[in-house]
Coordinates of C-alpha atoms in Angstrom, one line a residue:
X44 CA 86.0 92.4 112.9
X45 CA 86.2 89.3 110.5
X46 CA 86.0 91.2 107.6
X47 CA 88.7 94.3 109.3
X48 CA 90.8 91.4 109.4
X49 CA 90.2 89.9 105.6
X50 CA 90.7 93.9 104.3
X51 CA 93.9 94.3 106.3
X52 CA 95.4 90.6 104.9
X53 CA 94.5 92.3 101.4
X54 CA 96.5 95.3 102.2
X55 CA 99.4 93.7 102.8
X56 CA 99.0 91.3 100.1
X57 CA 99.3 94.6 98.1
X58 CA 102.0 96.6 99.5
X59 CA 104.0 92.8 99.0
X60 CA 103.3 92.8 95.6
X61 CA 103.9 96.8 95.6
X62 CA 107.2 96.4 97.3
X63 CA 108.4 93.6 94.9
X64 CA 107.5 95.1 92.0
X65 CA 109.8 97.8 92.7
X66 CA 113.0 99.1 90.8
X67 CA 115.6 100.1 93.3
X68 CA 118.4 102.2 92.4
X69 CA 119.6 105.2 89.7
X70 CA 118.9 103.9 85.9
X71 CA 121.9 103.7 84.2
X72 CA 122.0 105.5 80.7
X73 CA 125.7 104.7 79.6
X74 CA 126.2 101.4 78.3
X75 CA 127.6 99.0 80.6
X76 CA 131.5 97.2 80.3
X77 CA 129.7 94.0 80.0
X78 CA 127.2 94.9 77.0
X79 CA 130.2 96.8 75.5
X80 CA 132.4 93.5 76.0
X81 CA 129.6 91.2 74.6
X82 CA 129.5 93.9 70.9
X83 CA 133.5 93.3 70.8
X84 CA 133.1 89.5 71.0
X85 CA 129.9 89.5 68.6
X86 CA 132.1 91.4 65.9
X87 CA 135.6 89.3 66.5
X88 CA 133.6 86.0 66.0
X89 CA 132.4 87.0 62.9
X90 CA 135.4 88.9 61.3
X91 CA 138.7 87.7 63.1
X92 CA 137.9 84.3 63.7
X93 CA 137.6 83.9 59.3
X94 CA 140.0 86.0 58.5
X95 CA 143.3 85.1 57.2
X96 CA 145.7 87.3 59.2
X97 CA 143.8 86.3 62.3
X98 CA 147.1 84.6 63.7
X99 CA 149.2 87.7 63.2
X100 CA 146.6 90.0 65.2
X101 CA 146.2 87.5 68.1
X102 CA 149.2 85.5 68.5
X103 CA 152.6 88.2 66.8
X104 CA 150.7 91.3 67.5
X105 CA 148.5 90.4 70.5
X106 CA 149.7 93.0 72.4
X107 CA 148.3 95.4 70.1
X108 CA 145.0 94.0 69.5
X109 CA 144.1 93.5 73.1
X110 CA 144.9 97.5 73.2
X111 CA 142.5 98.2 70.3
X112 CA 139.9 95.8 71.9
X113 CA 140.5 97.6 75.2
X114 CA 139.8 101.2 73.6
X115 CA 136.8 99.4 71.9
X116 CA 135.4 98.5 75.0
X117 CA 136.3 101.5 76.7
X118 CA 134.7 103.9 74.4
X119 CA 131.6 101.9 73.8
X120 CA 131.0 102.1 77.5
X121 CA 131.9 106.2 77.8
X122 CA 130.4 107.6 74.1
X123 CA 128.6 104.9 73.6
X124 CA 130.3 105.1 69.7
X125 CA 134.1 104.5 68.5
X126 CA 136.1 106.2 65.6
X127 CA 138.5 105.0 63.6
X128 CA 140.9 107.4 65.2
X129 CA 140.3 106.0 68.5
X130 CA 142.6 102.8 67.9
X131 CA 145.9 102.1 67.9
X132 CA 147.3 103.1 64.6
X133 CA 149.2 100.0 63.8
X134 CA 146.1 97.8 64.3
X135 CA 143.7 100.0 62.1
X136 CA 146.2 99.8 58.9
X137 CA 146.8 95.8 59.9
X138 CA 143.1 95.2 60.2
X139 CA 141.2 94.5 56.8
X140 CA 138.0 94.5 57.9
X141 CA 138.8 97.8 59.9
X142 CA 135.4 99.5 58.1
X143 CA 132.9 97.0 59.1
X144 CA 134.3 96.4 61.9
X145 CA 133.8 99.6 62.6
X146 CA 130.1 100.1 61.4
X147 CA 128.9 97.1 63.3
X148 CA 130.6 98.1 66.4
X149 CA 129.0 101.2 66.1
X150 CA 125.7 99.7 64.8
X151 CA 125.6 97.0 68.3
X152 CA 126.4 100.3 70.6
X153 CA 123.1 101.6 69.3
X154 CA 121.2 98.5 69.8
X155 CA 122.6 98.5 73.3
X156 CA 121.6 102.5 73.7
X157 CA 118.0 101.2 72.4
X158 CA 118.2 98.1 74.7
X159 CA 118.7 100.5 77.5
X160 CA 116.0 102.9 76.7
X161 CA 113.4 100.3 76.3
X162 CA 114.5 98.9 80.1
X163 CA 114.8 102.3 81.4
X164 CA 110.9 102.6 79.9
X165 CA 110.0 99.1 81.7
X166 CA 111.3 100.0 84.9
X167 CA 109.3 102.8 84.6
X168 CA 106.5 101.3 84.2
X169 CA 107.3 98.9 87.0
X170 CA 107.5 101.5 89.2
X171 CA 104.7 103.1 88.1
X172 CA 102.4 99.8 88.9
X173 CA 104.3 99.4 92.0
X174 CA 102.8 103.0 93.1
X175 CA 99.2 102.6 91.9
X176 CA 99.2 99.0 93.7
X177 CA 100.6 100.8 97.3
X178 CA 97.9 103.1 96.5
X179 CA 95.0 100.9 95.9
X180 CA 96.5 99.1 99.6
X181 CA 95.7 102.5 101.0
X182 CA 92.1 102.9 100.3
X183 CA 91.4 99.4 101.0
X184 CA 93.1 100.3 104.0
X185 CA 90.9 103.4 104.6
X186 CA 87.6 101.0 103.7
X187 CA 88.4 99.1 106.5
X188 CA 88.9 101.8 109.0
X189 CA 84.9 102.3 108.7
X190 CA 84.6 98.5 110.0
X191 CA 86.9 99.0 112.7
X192 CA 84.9 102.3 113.8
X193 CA 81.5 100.2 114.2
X194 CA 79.8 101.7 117.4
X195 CA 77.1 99.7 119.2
X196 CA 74.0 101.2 118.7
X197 CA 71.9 101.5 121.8
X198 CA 69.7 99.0 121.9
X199 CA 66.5 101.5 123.1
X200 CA 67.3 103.7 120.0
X201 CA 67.5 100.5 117.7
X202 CA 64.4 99.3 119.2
X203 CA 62.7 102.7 118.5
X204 CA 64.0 102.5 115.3
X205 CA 62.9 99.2 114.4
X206 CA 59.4 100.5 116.2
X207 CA 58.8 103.5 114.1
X208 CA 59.7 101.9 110.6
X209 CA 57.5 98.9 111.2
X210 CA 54.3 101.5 112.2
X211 CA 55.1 103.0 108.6
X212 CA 55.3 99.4 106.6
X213 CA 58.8 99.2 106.6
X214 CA 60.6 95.7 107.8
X215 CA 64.2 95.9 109.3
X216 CA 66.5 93.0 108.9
X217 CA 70.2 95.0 110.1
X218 CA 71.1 98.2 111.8
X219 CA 74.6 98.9 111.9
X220 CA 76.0 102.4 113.3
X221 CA 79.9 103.7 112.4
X222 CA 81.8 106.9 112.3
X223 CA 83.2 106.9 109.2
X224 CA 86.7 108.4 108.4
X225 CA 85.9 112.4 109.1
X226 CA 83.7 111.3 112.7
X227 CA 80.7 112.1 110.6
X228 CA 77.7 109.2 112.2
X229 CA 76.4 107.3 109.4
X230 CA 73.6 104.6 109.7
X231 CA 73.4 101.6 107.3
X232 CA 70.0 99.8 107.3
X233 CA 69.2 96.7 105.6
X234 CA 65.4 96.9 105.4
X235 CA 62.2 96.6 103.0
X236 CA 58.9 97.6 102.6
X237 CA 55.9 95.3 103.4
X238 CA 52.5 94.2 101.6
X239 CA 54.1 95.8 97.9
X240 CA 54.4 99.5 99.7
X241 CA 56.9 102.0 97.8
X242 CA 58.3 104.8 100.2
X243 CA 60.7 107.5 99.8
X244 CA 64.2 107.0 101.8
X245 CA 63.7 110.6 102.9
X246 CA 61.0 109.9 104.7
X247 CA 62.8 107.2 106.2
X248 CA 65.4 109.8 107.0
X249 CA 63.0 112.0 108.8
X250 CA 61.5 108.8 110.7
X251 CA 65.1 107.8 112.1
X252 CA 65.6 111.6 112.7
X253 CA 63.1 112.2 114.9
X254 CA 64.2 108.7 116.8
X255 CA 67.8 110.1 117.2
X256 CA 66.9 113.8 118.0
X257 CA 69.5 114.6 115.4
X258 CA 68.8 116.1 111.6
X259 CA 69.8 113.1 109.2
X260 CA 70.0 112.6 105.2
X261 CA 69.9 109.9 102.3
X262 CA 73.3 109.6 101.2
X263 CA 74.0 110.4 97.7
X264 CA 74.7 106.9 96.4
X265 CA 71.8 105.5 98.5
X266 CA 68.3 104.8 96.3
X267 CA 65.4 107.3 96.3
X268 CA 63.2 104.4 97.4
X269 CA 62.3 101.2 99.3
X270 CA 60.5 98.8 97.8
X271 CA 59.1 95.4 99.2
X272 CA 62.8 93.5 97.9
X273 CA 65.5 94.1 100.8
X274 CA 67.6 96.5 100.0
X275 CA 70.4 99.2 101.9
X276 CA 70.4 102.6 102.6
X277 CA 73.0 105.0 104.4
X278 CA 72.2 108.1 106.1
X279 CA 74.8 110.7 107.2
X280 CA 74.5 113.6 109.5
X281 CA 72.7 116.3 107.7
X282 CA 75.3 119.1 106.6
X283 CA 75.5 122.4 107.5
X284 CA 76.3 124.2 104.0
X285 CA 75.4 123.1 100.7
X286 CA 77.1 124.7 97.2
X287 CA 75.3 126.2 94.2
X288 CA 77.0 126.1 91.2
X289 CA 77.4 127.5 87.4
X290 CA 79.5 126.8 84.6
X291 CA 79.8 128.8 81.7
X292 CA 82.1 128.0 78.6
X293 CA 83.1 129.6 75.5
X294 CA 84.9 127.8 72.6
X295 CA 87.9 129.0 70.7
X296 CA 86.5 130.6 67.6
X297 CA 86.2 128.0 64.4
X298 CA 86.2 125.6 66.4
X299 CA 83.4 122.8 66.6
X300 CA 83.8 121.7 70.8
X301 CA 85.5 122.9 73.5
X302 CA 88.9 121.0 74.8
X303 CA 87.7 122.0 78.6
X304 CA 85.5 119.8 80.8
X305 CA 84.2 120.1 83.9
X306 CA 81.9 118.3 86.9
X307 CA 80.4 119.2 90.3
X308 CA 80.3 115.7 93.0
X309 CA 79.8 115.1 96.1
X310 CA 80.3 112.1 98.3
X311 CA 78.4 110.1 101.2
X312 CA 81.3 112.1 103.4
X313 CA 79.5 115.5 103.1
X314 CA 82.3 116.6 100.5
X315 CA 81.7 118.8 97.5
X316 CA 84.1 118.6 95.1
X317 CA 84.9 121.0 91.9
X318 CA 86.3 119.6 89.1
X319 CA 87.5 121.5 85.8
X320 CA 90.1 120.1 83.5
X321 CA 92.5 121.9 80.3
X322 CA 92.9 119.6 77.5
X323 CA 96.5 120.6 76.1
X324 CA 95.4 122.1 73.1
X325 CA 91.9 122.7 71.7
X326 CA 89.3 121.2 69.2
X327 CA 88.6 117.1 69.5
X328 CA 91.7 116.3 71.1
X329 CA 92.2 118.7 73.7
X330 CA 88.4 117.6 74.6
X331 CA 88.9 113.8 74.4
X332 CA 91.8 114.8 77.1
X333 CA 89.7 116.6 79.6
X334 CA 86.7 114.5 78.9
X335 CA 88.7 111.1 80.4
X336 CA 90.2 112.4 83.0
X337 CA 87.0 113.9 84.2
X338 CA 85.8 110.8 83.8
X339 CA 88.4 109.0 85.6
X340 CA 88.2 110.9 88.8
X341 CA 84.3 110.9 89.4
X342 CA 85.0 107.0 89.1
X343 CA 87.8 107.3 91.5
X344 CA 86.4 109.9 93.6
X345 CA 82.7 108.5 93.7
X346 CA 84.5 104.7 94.3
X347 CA 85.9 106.4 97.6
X348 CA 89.0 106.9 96.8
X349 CA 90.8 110.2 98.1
X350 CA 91.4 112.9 95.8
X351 CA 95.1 112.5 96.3
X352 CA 95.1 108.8 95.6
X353 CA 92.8 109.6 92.6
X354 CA 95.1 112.1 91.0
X355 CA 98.0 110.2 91.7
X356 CA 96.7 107.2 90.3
X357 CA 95.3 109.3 87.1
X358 CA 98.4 111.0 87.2
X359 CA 100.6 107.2 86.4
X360 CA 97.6 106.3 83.9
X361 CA 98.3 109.4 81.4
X362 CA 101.9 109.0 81.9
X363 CA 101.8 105.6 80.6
X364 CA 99.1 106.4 78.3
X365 CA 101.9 109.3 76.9
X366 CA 104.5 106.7 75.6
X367 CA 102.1 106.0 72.7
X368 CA 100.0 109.5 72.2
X369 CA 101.3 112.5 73.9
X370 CA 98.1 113.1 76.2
X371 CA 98.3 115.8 78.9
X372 CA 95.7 117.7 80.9
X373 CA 95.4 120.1 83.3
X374 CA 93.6 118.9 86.8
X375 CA 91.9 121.9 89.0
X376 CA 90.3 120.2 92.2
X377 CA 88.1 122.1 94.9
X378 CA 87.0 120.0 97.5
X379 CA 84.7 122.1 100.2
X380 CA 83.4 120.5 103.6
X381 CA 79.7 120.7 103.6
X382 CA 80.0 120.4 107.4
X383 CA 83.0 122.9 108.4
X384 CA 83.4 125.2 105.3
X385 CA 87.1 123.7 104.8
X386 CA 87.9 124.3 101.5
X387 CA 91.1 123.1 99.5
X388 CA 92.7 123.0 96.1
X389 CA 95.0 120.8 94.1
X390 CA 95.9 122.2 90.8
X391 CA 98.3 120.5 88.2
X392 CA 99.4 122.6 85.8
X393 CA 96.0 124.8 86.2
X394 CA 95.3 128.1 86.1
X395 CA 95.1 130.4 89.4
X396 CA 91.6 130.3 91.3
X397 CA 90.0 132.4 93.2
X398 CA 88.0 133.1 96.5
X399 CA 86.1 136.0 96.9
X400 CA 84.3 137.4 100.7
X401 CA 82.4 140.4 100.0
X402 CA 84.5 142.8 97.8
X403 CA 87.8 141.1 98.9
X404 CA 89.3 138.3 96.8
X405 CA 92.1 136.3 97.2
X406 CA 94.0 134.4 94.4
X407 CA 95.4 130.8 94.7
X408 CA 98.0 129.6 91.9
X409 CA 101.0 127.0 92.0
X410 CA 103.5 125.9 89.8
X411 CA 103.3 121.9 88.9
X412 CA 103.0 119.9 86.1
X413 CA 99.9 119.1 83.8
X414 CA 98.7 115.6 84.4
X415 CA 100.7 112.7 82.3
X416 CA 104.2 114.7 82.7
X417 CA 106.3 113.0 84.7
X418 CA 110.1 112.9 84.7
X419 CA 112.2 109.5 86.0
X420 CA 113.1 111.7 89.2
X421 CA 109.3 113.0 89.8
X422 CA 108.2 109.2 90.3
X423 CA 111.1 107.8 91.8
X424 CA 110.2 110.8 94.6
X425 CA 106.5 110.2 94.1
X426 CA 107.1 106.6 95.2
X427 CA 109.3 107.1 98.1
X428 CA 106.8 109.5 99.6
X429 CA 103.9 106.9 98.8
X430 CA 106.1 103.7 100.2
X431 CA 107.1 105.9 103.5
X432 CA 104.1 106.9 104.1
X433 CA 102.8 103.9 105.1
X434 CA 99.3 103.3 103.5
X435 CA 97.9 107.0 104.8
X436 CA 98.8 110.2 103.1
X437 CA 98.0 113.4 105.0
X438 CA 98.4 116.6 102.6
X439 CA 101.5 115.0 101.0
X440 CA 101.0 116.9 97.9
X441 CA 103.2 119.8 97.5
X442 CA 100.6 121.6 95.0
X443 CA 97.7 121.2 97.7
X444 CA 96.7 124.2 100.4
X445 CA 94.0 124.4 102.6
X446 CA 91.2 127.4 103.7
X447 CA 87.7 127.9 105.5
X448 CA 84.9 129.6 103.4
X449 CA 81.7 131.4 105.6
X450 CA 78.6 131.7 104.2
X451 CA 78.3 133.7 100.9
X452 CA 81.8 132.8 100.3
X453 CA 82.7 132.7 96.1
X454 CA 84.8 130.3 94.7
X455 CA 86.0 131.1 91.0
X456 CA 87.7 128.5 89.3
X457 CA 89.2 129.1 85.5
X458 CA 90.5 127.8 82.5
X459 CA 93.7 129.6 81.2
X460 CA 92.1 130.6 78.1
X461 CA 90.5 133.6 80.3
X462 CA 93.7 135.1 80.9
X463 CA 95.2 134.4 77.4
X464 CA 91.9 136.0 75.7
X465 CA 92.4 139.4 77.8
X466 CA 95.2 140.7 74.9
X467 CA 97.6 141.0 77.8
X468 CA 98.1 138.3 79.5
X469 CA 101.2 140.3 81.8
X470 CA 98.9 141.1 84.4
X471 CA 96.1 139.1 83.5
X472 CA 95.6 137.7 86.9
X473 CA 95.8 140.7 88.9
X474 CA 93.1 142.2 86.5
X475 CA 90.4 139.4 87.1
X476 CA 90.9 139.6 90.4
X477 CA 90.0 143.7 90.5
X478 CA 86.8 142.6 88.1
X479 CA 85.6 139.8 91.2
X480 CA 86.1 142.5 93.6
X481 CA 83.8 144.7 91.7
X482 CA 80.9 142.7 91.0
X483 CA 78.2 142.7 93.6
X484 CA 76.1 139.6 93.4
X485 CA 75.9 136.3 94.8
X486 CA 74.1 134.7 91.9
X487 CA 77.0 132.3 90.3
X488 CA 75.2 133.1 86.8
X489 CA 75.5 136.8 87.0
X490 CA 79.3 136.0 88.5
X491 CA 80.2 133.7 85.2
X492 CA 78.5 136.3 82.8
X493 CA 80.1 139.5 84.3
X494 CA 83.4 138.0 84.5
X495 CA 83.5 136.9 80.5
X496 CA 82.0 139.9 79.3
X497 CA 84.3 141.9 81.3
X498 CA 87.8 140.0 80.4
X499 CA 87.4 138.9 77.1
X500 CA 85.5 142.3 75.6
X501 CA 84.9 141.5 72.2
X502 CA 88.4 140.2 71.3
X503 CA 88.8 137.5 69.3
X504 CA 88.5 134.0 71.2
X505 CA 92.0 132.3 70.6
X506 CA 92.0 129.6 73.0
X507 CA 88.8 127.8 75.2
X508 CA 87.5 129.5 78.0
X509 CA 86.0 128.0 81.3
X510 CA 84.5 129.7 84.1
X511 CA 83.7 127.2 87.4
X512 CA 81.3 129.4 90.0
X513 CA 80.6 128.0 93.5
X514 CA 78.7 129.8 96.1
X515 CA 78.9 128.9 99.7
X516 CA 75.1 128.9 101.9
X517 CA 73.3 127.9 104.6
X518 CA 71.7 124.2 104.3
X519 CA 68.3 125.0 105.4

């Protein structure tokens, strides 16, 4: 519980520091009375304080100058700019400087339009760091839910544990037993081989599985083997599905790479997750686009953190990343649950997917943003929503949707160079989803191959296609 405790104290170190780095309220975009006030007094100490007719403006004709400093003021504060023809009449044939006066009132509005932008673009930011940090509090806070769900081991099964390892060569310093966030058991086991011995952590797996009466694995991030230094490994409950997968690309003609990326993960939580990303564009660019945020969410994703908190978070980096180069991509995310078959997507600004049972298939698109586009209003929402929530999100994303695959189930994820390639792209969708429905095979090669040949059919390749395949089978 000591180190629940020192996890939780981070946490809410974090949301502090979240909460305080916050910009409340609606940015202003119209210069305010008091910059507008401070361009007037910046221009009357440097032209009517000099000037020679300075006592008949502002002691015989005061009444009339305050006017024209009031409309100056005024109009700085509404437009933003002033025209000659804004003023009093009397005071813009009395004035002598009128002209300059003119241009560098005109001239310190701007600087004060600039001044506001570049705040508008701080608080931004602000608000942007105040979201990643309540973010980062939440999977802390999520790490620490695994220490709180430490279960007592029974000490006959320890003991048999500790029994059969040391028969094999293997020395046992810890045990510890947990459910971890999904009530999937995973044991953690500090131990190490004796007299030099190298063995295999699968065979430890089957050792402890036979102790347990229950099928275990090697996680995915735990070593292949034990060797005679202490060391830790973590097994999970063996999962009921497993997901083969193909991906098959095809370049815009003339050009030298392809602007799409992809990658296939999958976590010590029995979770397979799909990845494809749309650099905006094609050539280098559009693939230096895909390729980091790719990158950035196996990172994220393989760190532990969720996939919401993992686009979010990617989502804020681009942004920021967009006030110097424009850099946009689209996300495409299929997580499947090796245990239950739960499948769901979050897409920004991707194209439709689809799922395919037998000769039925059923097409999944929404309408959001490509990652790094994000309007004042879309973060200002995006951080109430995170701040609310308080540290743990479930589905808050409006672009997410949830379904449960059986075995031999196909998932189809694409690119949306497949449907622009097609020569119509009206109707594109509807007519990959009639191909799917006619191709009999379960082999995600054959799928990938059919499905190219049969959409794109010898047209010329304008933009990059990406085809994702996942099949859905048994874990044997």
């Amino acid at each position: 519980m000591l180190v629940y405790n020192k996890l939780i104290e981070y946490v809410d170190v974090i949301r502090d520091m979240s909460h305080n780095m916050r910009v409340n309220g609606e940015m202003k975009h119209n210069i305010s009375y008091g910059r507008s006030t401070r361009v007037f007094e910046k221009i009357s100490y440097k032209y009517c304080r000099k000037c020679d007719r300075c006592d008949i403006c502002w002691e015989k004709e005061v009444e009339s100058s305050y006017k024209a400093a009031n409309v100056l003021v005024d109009k700085g504060t509404q437009l933003g700019r002033i025209e000659i023809s804004d003023l009093p009449r009397n005071f813009a044939i009395r004035c002598k400087n009128i002209d300059r006066l003119l241009l560098e009132a005109n001239a310190g509005f701007e600087i004060e339009r600039c001044n506001l932008r570049w705040i508008e673009r701080i608080n931004d930011l602000k608000n942007i760091m105040s979201i990643q940090l309540n973010e980062i509090a939440s999977s802390i806070y999520e790490l620490g839910q695994n220490y709180s769900n430490l279960i007592a081991l029974d000490k006959d099964v320890e003991k048999g544990i500790r029994k059969i390892l040391r028969k094999h060569g293997i020395y046992v310093k810890e045990v510890y037993y947990y459910e971890n966030k999904h009530g999937l058991k995973e044991i953690n086991i500090t131990l190490r081989t004796i007299k030099k011995k190298v063995i295999k952590s699968s065979f430890i797996a089957c050792l402890i599985s036979n102790v347990l009466k229950e099928d275990m694995e090697v996680s995915i991030n735990s070593r292949e083997t034990v060797k005679n230094s202490l060391c830790e490994i973590v097994l999970v409950q063996k999962s009921l599905y497993q997901i083969k997968t193909y991906f098959k690309v095809m370049k815009k003609e003339g050009e030298i790479l392809c602007g799409d990326n992809y990658t296939v993960l999958k976590d010590n939580c029995g979770q397979t997750v799909m990845l494809l990303s749309d650099g905006m564009g094609t050539g280098l660019q559009a693939f230096e686009e895909s390729k980091k945020l790719i990158e950035m969410l196996e990172s994220l994703l393989q760190a532990g953190f969720s996939k919401e908190i993992a686009v979010r978070l990617i989502h804020s980096a681009m942004y920021i990343n967009s006030f110097e180069n424009s850099m946009y991509a689209t996300v495409d995310i299929c997580l499947i649950d090796n245990y239950t078959g739960r499948c769901e997507f979050i897409k920004n600004g991707a194209a439709p997917s689809f799922i395919k049972r037998a000769n039925k298939v059923e097409i999944i698109e929404y309408n959001s943003l490509p990652i790094g586009i994000l309007d004042a209003k879309g973060y200002k929402q995006e951080y109430e929503e995170s701040y609310n929530n308080q540290i743990v999100y479930e589905n808050g994303n409006s672009n997410q949707q949830e379904y449960f695959l059986e075995e031999g189930d196909i998932v189809v994820m694409i690119t949306d160079g497949l449907e622009e390639n097609m020569g119509d792209y009206i109707g594109a969708t509807s007519r990959i989803k009639d191909v799917l429905s006619g191709i009999n095979s379960n082999n995600p090669k054959t799928i990938a191959d059919i499905l190219m040949e049969k959409c794109i059919e010898g047209n010329i390749v304008n933009d990059d296609v990406s085809v994702l395949i996942g099949i859905l089978w048994k874990n044997n």
